[in-house]
Coordinates of C-alpha atoms in Angstrom, one line a residue:
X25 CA 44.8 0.8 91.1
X26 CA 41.8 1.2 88.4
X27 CA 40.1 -1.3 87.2
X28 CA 41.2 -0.8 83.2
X29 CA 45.0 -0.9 84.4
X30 CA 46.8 -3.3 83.4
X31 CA 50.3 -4.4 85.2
X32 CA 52.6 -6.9 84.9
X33 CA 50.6 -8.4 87.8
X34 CA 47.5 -9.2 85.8
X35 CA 49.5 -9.2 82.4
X36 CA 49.5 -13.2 82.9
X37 CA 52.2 -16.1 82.7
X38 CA 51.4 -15.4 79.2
X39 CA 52.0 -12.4 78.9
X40 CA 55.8 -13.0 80.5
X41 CA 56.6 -16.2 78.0
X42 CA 55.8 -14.1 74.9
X43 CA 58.3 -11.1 76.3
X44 CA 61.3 -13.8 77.3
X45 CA 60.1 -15.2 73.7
X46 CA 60.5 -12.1 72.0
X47 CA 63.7 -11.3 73.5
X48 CA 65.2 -14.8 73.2
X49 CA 64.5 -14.3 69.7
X50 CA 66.2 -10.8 69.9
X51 CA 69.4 -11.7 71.3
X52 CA 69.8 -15.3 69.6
X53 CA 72.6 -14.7 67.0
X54 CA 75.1 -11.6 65.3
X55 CA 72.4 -12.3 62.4
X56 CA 69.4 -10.9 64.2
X57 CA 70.6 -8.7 66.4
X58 CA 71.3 -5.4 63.6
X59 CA 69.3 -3.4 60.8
X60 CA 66.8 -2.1 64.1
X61 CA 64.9 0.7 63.6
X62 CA 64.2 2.0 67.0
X63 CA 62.1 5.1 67.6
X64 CA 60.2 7.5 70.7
X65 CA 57.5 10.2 70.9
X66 CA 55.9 11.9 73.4
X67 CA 52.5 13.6 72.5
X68 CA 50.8 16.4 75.0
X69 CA 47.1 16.8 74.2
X70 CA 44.9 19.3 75.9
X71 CA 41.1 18.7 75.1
X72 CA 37.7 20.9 76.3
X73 CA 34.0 18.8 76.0
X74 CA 31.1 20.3 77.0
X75 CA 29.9 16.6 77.7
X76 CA 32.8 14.8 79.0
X77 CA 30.7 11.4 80.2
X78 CA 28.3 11.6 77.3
X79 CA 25.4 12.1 79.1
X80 CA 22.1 12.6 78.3
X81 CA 21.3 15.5 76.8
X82 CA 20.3 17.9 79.5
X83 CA 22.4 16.6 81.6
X84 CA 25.9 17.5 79.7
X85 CA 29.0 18.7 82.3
X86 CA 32.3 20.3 80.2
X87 CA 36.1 19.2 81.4
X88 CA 39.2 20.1 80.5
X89 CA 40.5 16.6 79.6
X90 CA 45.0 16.4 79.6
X91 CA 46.8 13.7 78.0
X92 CA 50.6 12.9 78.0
X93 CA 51.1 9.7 75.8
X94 CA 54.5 8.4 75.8
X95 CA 55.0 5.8 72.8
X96 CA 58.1 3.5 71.9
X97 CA 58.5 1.8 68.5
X98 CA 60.8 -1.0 67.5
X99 CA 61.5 -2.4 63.4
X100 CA 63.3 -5.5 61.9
X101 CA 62.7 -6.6 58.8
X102 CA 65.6 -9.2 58.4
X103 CA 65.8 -12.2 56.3
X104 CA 64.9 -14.3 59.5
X105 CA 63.8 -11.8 61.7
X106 CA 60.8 -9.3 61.2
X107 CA 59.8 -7.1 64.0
X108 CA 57.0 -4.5 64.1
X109 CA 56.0 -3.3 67.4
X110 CA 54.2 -0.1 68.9
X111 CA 53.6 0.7 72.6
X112 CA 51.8 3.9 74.3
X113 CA 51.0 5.2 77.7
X114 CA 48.4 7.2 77.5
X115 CA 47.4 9.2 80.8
X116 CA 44.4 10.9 81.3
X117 CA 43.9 13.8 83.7
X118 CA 40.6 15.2 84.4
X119 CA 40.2 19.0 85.4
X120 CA 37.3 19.0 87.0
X121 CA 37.1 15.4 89.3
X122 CA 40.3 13.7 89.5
X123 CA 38.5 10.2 90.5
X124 CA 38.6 9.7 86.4
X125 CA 42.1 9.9 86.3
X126 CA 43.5 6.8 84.5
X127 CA 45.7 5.1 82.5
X128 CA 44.8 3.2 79.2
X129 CA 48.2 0.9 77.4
X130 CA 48.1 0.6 74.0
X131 CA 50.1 -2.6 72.2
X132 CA 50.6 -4.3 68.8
X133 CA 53.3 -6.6 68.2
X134 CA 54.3 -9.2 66.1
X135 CA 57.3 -11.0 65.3
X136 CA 58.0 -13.8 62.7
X137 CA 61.2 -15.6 63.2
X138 CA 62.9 -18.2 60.7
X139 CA 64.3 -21.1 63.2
X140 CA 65.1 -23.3 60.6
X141 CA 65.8 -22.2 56.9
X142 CA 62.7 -22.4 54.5
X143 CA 60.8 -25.2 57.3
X144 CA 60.2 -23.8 61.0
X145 CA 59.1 -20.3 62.1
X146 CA 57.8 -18.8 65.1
X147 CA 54.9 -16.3 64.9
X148 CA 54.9 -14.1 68.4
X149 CA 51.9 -11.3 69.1
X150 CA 50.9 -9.4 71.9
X151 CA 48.2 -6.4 71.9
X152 CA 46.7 -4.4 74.5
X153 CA 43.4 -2.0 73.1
X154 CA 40.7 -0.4 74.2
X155 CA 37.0 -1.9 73.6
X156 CA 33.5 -1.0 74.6
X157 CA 31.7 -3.2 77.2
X158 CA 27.9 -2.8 75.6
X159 CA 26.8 -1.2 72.4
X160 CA 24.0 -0.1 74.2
X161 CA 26.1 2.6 76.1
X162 CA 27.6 5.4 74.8
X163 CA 31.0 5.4 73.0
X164 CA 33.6 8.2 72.2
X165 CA 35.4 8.8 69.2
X166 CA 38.5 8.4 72.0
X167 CA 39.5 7.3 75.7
X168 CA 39.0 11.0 76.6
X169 CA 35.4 10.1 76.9
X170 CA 34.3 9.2 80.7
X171 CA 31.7 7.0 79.8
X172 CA 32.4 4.1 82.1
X173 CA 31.6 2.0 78.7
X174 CA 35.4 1.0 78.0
X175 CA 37.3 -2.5 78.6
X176 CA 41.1 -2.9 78.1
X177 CA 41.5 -6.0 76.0
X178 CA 44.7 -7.9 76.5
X179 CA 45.9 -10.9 74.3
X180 CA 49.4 -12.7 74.0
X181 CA 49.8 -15.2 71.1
X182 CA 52.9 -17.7 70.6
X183 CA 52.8 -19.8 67.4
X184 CA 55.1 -22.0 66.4
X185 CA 54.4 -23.6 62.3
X186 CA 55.9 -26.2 59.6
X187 CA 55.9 -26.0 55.9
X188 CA 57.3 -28.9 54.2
X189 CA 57.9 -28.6 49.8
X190 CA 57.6 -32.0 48.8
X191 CA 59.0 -30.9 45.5
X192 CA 56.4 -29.6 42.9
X193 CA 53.8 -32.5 44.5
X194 CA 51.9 -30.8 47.3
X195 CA 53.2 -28.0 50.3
X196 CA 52.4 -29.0 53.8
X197 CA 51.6 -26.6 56.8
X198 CA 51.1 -27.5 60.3
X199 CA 50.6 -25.1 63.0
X200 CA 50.0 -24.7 66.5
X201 CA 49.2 -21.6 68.5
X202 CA 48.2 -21.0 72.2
X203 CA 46.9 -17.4 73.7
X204 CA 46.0 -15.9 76.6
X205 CA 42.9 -13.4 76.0
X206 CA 42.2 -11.4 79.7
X207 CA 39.7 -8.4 79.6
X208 CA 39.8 -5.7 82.3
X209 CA 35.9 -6.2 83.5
X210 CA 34.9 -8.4 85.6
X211 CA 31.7 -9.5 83.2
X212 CA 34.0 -11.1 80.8
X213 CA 35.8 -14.5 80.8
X214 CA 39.4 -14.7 80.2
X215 CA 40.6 -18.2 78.3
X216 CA 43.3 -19.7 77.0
X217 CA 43.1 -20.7 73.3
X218 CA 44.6 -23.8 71.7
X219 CA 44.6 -23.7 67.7
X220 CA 45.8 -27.0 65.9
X221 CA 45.8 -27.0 61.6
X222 CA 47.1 -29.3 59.8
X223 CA 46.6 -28.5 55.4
X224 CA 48.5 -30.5 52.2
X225 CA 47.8 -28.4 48.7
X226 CA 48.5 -29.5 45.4
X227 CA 51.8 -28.1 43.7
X228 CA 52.5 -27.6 40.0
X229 CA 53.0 -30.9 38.7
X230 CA 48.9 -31.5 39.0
X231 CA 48.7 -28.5 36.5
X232 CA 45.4 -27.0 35.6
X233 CA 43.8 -29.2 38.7
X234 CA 44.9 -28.6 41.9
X235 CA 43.1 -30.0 45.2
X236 CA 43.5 -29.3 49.4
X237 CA 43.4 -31.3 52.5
X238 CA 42.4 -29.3 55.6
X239 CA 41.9 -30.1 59.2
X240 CA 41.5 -27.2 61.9
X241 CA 40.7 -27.6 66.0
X242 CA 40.1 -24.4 67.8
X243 CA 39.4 -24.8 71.9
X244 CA 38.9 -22.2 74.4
X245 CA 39.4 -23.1 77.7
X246 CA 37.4 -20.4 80.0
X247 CA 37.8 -19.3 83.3
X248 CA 34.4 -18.3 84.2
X249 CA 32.5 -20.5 81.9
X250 CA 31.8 -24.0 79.7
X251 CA 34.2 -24.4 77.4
X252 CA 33.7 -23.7 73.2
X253 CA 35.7 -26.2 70.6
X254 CA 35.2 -25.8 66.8
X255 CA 36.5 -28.7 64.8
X256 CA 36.3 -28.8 60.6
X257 CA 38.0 -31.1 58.1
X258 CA 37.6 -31.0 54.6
X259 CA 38.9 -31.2 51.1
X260 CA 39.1 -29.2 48.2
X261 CA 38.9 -29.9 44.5
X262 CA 39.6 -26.9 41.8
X263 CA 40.2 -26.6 38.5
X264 CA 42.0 -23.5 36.2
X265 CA 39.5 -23.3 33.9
X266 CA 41.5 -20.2 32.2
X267 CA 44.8 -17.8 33.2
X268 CA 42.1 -15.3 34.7
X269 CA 39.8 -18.2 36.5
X270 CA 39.9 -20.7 38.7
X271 CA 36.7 -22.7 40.4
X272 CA 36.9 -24.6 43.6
X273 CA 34.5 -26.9 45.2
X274 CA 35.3 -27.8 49.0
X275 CA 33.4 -30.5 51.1
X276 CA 33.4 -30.7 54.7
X277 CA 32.7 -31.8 58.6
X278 CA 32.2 -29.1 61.5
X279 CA 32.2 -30.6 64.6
X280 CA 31.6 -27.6 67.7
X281 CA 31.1 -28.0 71.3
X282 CA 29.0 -25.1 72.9
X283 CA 25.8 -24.7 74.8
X284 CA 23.7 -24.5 71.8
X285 CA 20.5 -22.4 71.4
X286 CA 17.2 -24.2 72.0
X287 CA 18.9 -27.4 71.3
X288 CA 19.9 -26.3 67.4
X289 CA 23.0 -28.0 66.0
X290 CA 26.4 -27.3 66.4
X291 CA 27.3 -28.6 63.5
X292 CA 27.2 -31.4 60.7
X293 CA 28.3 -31.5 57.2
X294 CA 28.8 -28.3 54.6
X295 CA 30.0 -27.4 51.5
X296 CA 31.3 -24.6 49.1
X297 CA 31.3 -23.2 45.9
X298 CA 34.0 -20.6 44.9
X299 CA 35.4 -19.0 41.7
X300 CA 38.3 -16.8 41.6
X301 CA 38.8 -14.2 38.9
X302 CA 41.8 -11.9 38.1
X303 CA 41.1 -10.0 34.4
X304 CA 44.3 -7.9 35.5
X305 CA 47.4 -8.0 37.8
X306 CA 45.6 -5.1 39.4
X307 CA 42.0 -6.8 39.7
X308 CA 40.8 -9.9 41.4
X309 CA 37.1 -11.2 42.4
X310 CA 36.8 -14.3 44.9
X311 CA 33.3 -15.0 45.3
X312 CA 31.3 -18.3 47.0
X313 CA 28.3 -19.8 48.4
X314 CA 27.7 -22.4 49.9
X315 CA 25.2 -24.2 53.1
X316 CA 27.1 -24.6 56.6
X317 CA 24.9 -25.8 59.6
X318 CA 23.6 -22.4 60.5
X319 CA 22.2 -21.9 56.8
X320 CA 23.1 -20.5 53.9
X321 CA 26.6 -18.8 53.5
X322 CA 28.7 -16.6 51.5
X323 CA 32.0 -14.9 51.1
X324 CA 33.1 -12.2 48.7
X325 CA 36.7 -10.6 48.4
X326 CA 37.6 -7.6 45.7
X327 CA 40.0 -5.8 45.4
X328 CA 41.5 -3.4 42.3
X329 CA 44.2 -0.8 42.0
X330 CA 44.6 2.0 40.2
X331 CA 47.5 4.6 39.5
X332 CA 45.7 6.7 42.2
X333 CA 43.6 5.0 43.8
X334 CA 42.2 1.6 45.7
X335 CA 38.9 0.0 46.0
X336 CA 38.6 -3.5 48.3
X337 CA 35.1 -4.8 49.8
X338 CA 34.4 -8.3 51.5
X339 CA 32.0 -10.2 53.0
X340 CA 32.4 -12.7 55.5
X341 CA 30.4 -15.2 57.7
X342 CA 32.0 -16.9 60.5
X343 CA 31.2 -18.7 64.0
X344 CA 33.4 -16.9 66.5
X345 CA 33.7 -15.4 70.3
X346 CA 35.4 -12.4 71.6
X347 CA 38.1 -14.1 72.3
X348 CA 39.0 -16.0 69.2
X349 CA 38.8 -12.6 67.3
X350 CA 41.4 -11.3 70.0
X351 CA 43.5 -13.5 69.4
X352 CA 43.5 -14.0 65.6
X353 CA 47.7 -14.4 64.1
X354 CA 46.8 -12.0 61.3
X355 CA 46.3 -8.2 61.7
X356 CA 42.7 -7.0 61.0
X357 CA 44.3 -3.2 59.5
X358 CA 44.6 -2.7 55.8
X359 CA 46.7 -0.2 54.4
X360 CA 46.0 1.1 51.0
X361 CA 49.6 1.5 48.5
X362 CA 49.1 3.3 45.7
X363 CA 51.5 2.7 42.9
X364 CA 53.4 6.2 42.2
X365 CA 52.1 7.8 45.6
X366 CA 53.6 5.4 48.2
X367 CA 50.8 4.6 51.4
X368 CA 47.6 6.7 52.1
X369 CA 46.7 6.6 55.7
X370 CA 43.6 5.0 56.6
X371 CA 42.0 1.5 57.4
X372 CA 38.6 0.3 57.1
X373 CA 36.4 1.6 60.0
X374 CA 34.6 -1.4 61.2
X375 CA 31.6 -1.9 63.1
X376 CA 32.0 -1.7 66.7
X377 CA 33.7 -5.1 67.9
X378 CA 31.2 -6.5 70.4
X379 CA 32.0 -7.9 73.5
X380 CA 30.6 -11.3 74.8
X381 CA 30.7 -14.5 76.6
X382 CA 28.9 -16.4 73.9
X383 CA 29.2 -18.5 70.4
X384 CA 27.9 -15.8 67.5
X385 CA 27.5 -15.8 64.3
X386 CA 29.0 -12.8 62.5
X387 CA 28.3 -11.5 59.5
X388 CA 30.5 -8.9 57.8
X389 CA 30.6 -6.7 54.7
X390 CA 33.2 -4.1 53.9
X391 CA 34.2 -1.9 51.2
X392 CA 37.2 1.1 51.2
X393 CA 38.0 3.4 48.4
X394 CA 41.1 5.9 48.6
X395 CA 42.3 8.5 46.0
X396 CA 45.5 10.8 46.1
X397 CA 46.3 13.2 43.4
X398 CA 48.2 16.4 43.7
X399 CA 47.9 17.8 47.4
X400 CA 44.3 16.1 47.4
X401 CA 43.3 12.6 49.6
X402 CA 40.2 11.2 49.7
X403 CA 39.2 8.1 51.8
X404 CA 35.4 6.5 51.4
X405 CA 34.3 3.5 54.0
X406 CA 31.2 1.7 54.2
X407 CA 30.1 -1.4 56.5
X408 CA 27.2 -3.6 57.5
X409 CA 27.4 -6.1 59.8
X410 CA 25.3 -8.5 62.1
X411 CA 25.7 -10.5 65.0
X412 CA 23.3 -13.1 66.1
X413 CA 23.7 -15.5 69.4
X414 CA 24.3 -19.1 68.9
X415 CA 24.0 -19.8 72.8
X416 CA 20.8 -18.7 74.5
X417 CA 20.2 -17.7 78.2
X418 CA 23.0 -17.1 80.8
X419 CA 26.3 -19.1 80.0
X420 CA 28.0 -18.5 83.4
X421 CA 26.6 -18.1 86.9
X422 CA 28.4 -15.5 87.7
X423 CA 28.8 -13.1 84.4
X424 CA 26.9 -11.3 81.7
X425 CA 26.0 -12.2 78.0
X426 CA 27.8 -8.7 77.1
X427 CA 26.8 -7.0 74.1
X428 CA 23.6 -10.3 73.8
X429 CA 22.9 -9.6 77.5
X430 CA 19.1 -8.3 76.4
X431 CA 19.2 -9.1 73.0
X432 CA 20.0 -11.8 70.4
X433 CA 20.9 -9.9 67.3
X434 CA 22.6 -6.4 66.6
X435 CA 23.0 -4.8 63.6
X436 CA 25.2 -2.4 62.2
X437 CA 25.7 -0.3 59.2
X438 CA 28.0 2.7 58.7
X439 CA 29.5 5.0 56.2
X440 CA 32.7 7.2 56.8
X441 CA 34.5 9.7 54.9
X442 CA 37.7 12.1 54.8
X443 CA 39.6 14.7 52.9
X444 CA 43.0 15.7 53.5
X445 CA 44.6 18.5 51.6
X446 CA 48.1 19.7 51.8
X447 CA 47.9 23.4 52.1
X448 CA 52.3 23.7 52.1
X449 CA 55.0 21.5 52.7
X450 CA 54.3 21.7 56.1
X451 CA 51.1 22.0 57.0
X452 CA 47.7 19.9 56.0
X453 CA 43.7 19.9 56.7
X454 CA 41.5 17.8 57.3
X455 CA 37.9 16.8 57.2
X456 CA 36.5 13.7 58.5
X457 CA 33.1 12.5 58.8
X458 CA 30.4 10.0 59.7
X459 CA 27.2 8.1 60.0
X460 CA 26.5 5.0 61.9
X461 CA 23.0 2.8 62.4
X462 CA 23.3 0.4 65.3
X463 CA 19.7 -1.9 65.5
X464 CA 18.5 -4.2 68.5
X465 CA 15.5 -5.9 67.6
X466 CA 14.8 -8.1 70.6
X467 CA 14.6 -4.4 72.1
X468 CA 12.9 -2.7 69.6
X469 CA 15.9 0.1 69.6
X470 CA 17.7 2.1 67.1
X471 CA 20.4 4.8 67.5
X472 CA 22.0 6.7 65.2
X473 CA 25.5 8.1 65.9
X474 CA 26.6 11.2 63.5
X475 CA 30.3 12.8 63.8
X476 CA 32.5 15.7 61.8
X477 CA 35.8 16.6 62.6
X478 CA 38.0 19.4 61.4
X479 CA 41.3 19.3 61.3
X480 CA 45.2 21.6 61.1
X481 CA 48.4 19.7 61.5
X482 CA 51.6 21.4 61.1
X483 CA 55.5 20.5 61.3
X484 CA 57.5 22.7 63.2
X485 CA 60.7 20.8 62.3
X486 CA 62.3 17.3 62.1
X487 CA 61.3 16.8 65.2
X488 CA 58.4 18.5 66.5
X489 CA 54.6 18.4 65.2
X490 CA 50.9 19.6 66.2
X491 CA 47.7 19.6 65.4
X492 CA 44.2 21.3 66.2
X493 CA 40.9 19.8 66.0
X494 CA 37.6 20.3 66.3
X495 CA 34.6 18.0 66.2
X496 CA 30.5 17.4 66.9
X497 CA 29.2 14.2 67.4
X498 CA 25.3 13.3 68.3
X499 CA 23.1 10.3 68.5
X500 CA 19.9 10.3 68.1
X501 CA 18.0 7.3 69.6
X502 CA 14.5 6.2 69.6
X503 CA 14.7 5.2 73.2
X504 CA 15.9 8.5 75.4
X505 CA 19.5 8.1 74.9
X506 CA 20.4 10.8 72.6
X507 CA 23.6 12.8 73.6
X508 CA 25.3 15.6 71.9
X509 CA 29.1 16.6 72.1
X510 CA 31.4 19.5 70.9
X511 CA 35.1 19.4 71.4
X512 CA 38.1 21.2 70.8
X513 CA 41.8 19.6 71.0
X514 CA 44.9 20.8 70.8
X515 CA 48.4 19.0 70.7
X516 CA 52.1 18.7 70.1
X517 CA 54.0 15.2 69.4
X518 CA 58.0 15.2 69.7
X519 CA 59.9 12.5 68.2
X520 CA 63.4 11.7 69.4

């Protein structure tokens, strides 16, 4: 068996409760059991690199690289049920040595369920991706890649939540989630993850003030390591100062168990300072600061909508792990809907997730912009992002620090574009394109990763599509580990 397979052996007991959970849910009731949109492709994708493991350059070897990915999709969106789920099998056969040969799952799921009308629910996830082990290494623009860099990521999440209307006084909601995160290499920790909140918020009868009670635990519970906890309560006081703005002050504990760095705290007292402005139905503006025990903080959400077009950007600061982000209830994808035009394709292209045993701090800005008008789409992504290690030196005996395993901090900064154009009916282009900085200071290193693709995609009929593609992608590094790559794909998907 490889190393990056994943069966129903290592899946985890997990992994098993949230399928019996999912199908419980599934078969509970004439209610829930119609209105499913079920659905199955198979894509065939033949691929030629003239540097399949991203070597050095000089030291390039070509492959012809197949793929047959299987996928199966399931749908509810029912007054008590919603379902959205997306599974693939993608297979991997190497021309010119076999021994890379493998097999990579893909997952998303989640399912909310209404048990009880308007009080309980049951939120259900599971996902199964494809990570890098170190940003240090090299990484593809796909799986085809035989880099040796990847890790399989596996998480299963089951939580069950309250919300309680005491009229127009205050809303309560109390959750409680456990997960199961497991990585495919042996230098990470799997855990399980116990999330407890507890929150009470004003309702309209406090009118232009309204105020919050919050109370969050979060413990990981490691295999291969100490144990992390992160523990904040606080409250919230705000006040409508006009229909477009609002201004919220929030007060707080943190109270986090980790093996801190050179005896720093792991918490103490913090507070906030936000205003939220909407000039337009279309247009909103959260922005705070405020001091946490790390330092100073902010956060920044925008967002604004045109007839054609979207712009977001955020910012975000947060102390996390691996894990915790694996695991996270709410999807990480945004989709862009355009009034008129229905959904553009795209997410934001983050940085590259880093994979760790230890506490960080992670900083995050983002900003998208899509357009569509006529046969024309354009998509416009930018990021910045840094990482720094709360925990210093070697948490575990027996693994890695990961991405901080010879440095502290990394930082990343990116910018991405793409234009589609719909030549007929039935066929479109494509050109996508980027540029991406990754910085380790404790190492004195830089790269610089550059990529274009071009791209033909064409519908035979109702059921049959393909596409051709062809692409270039270099880095340039400042410590011998540039590597150049040229690659043409070809491949049909058919949809049953």
């Amino acid at each position: 068996m490889k190393k990056n397979e994943i069966t129903s052996a290592n899946i985890g007991e997990m992994g098993r409760k949230i399928i019996a959970t999912m199908l419980a849910l599934v078969l509970s009731g004439s209610a829930w059991a119609s209105d499913w949109k079920l659905g199955a492709s198979v894509t065939a994708t033949e691929t030629y690199t003239d540097n399949v493991t991203l070597g050095a350059t000089g030291g390039s070897k070509g492959d012809f690289v197949t793929s047959i990915t299987p996928t199966i999709t399931a749908k509810k969106d029912g007054a008590r049920l919603k379902v959205d789920a997306s599974y693939s099998n993608q297979n991997l056969f190497y021309a010119e040595d076999s021994t890379r040969n493998t097999t990579y799952h893909q997952l998303n799921a989640h399912a909310n369920a209404e048990l009880f009308e308007n009080e309980i629910f049951l939120d259900t996830t599971a996902s199964i991706s494809q990570a890098s082990i170190s940003p240090l290494g090299a990484t593809g623009v796909d799986n085809t890649s035989a880099t040796g860099n990847l890790t399989s990521v596996r998480s299963v999440t089951v939580s069950p939540y309250w919300i309680h209307r005491f009229g127009s006084t205050a809303t309560l909601n109390a959750r409680y989630a456990i997960s199961e995160v497991g990585n495919s290499s042996d230098a990470f920790s799997g855990s399980t993850n116990y999330l407890t909140t507890l929150s009470l918020a004003s309702g309209s009868a406090f009118g232009r003030v309204s105020w919050g009670l919050n109370f969050s635990e979060q413990t990981a519970d490691y295999s291969d390591r100490s144990d992390v906890s992160f523990t904040t309560t606080s409250a919230s006081l705000g006040y409508l100062v006009s229909s477009r703005l609002r201004i919220t002050g929030t007060v707080g504990t943190e109270n986090n168990s980790y093996v801190s760095s050179s005896g720093a705290a792991t918490g103490g007292s913090f507070w906030n300072i936000a205003g939220s402005w909407a000039p337009s139905t279309r247009t909103s503006l959260d922005l705070g600061f405020g001091h946490h025990y790390y330092g100073k903080s902010w956060n920044m959400a925008f967002k604004t909508r045109g007839v054609s077009s979207d712009w977001t950007a955020d910012y975000s600061e947060s102390v996390t792990t691996s894990n915790t982000q694996a695991s996270a209830i709410v999807p990480t994808a945004v989709s862009f809907n355009i009034q008129g035009v229905g959904t553009i394709s795209g997410t934001l292209l983050d940085p590259t997730k880093i994979q760790t045993n230890q506490v960080f701090l992670n900083k995050r800005f983002g900003t998208g912009f899509t357009w569509k008008k006529g046969k024309s789409s354009i998509s416009l992504s930018a990021y910045r992002s840094i990482q720094e290690a709360l925990e210093s030196g070697q948490v575990s005996s027996i693994l890695n620090n990961g991405a901080f395993q010879n440095t502290n901090t990394i930082k990343q900064v990116g910018f991405n574009a793409g234009w589609t154009w719909q030549l007929t009916p039935l066929m479109s282009s494509s050109v996508t394109g980027g540029v991406s900085r990754s910085s380790f200071p404790d190492l004195s290193r830089e790269d610089t990763t550059t990529s274009l693709q071009l791209g033909l995609n064409r519908r035979f009929s109702p059921h049959l599509s393909g596409s051709v593609s062809l692409r270039r992608q270099m880095r340039d590094s400042n410590q011998n580990a540039d590597f150049t790559e040229n690659a043409l794909t070809g491949s049909v998907t058919y949809t049953f």
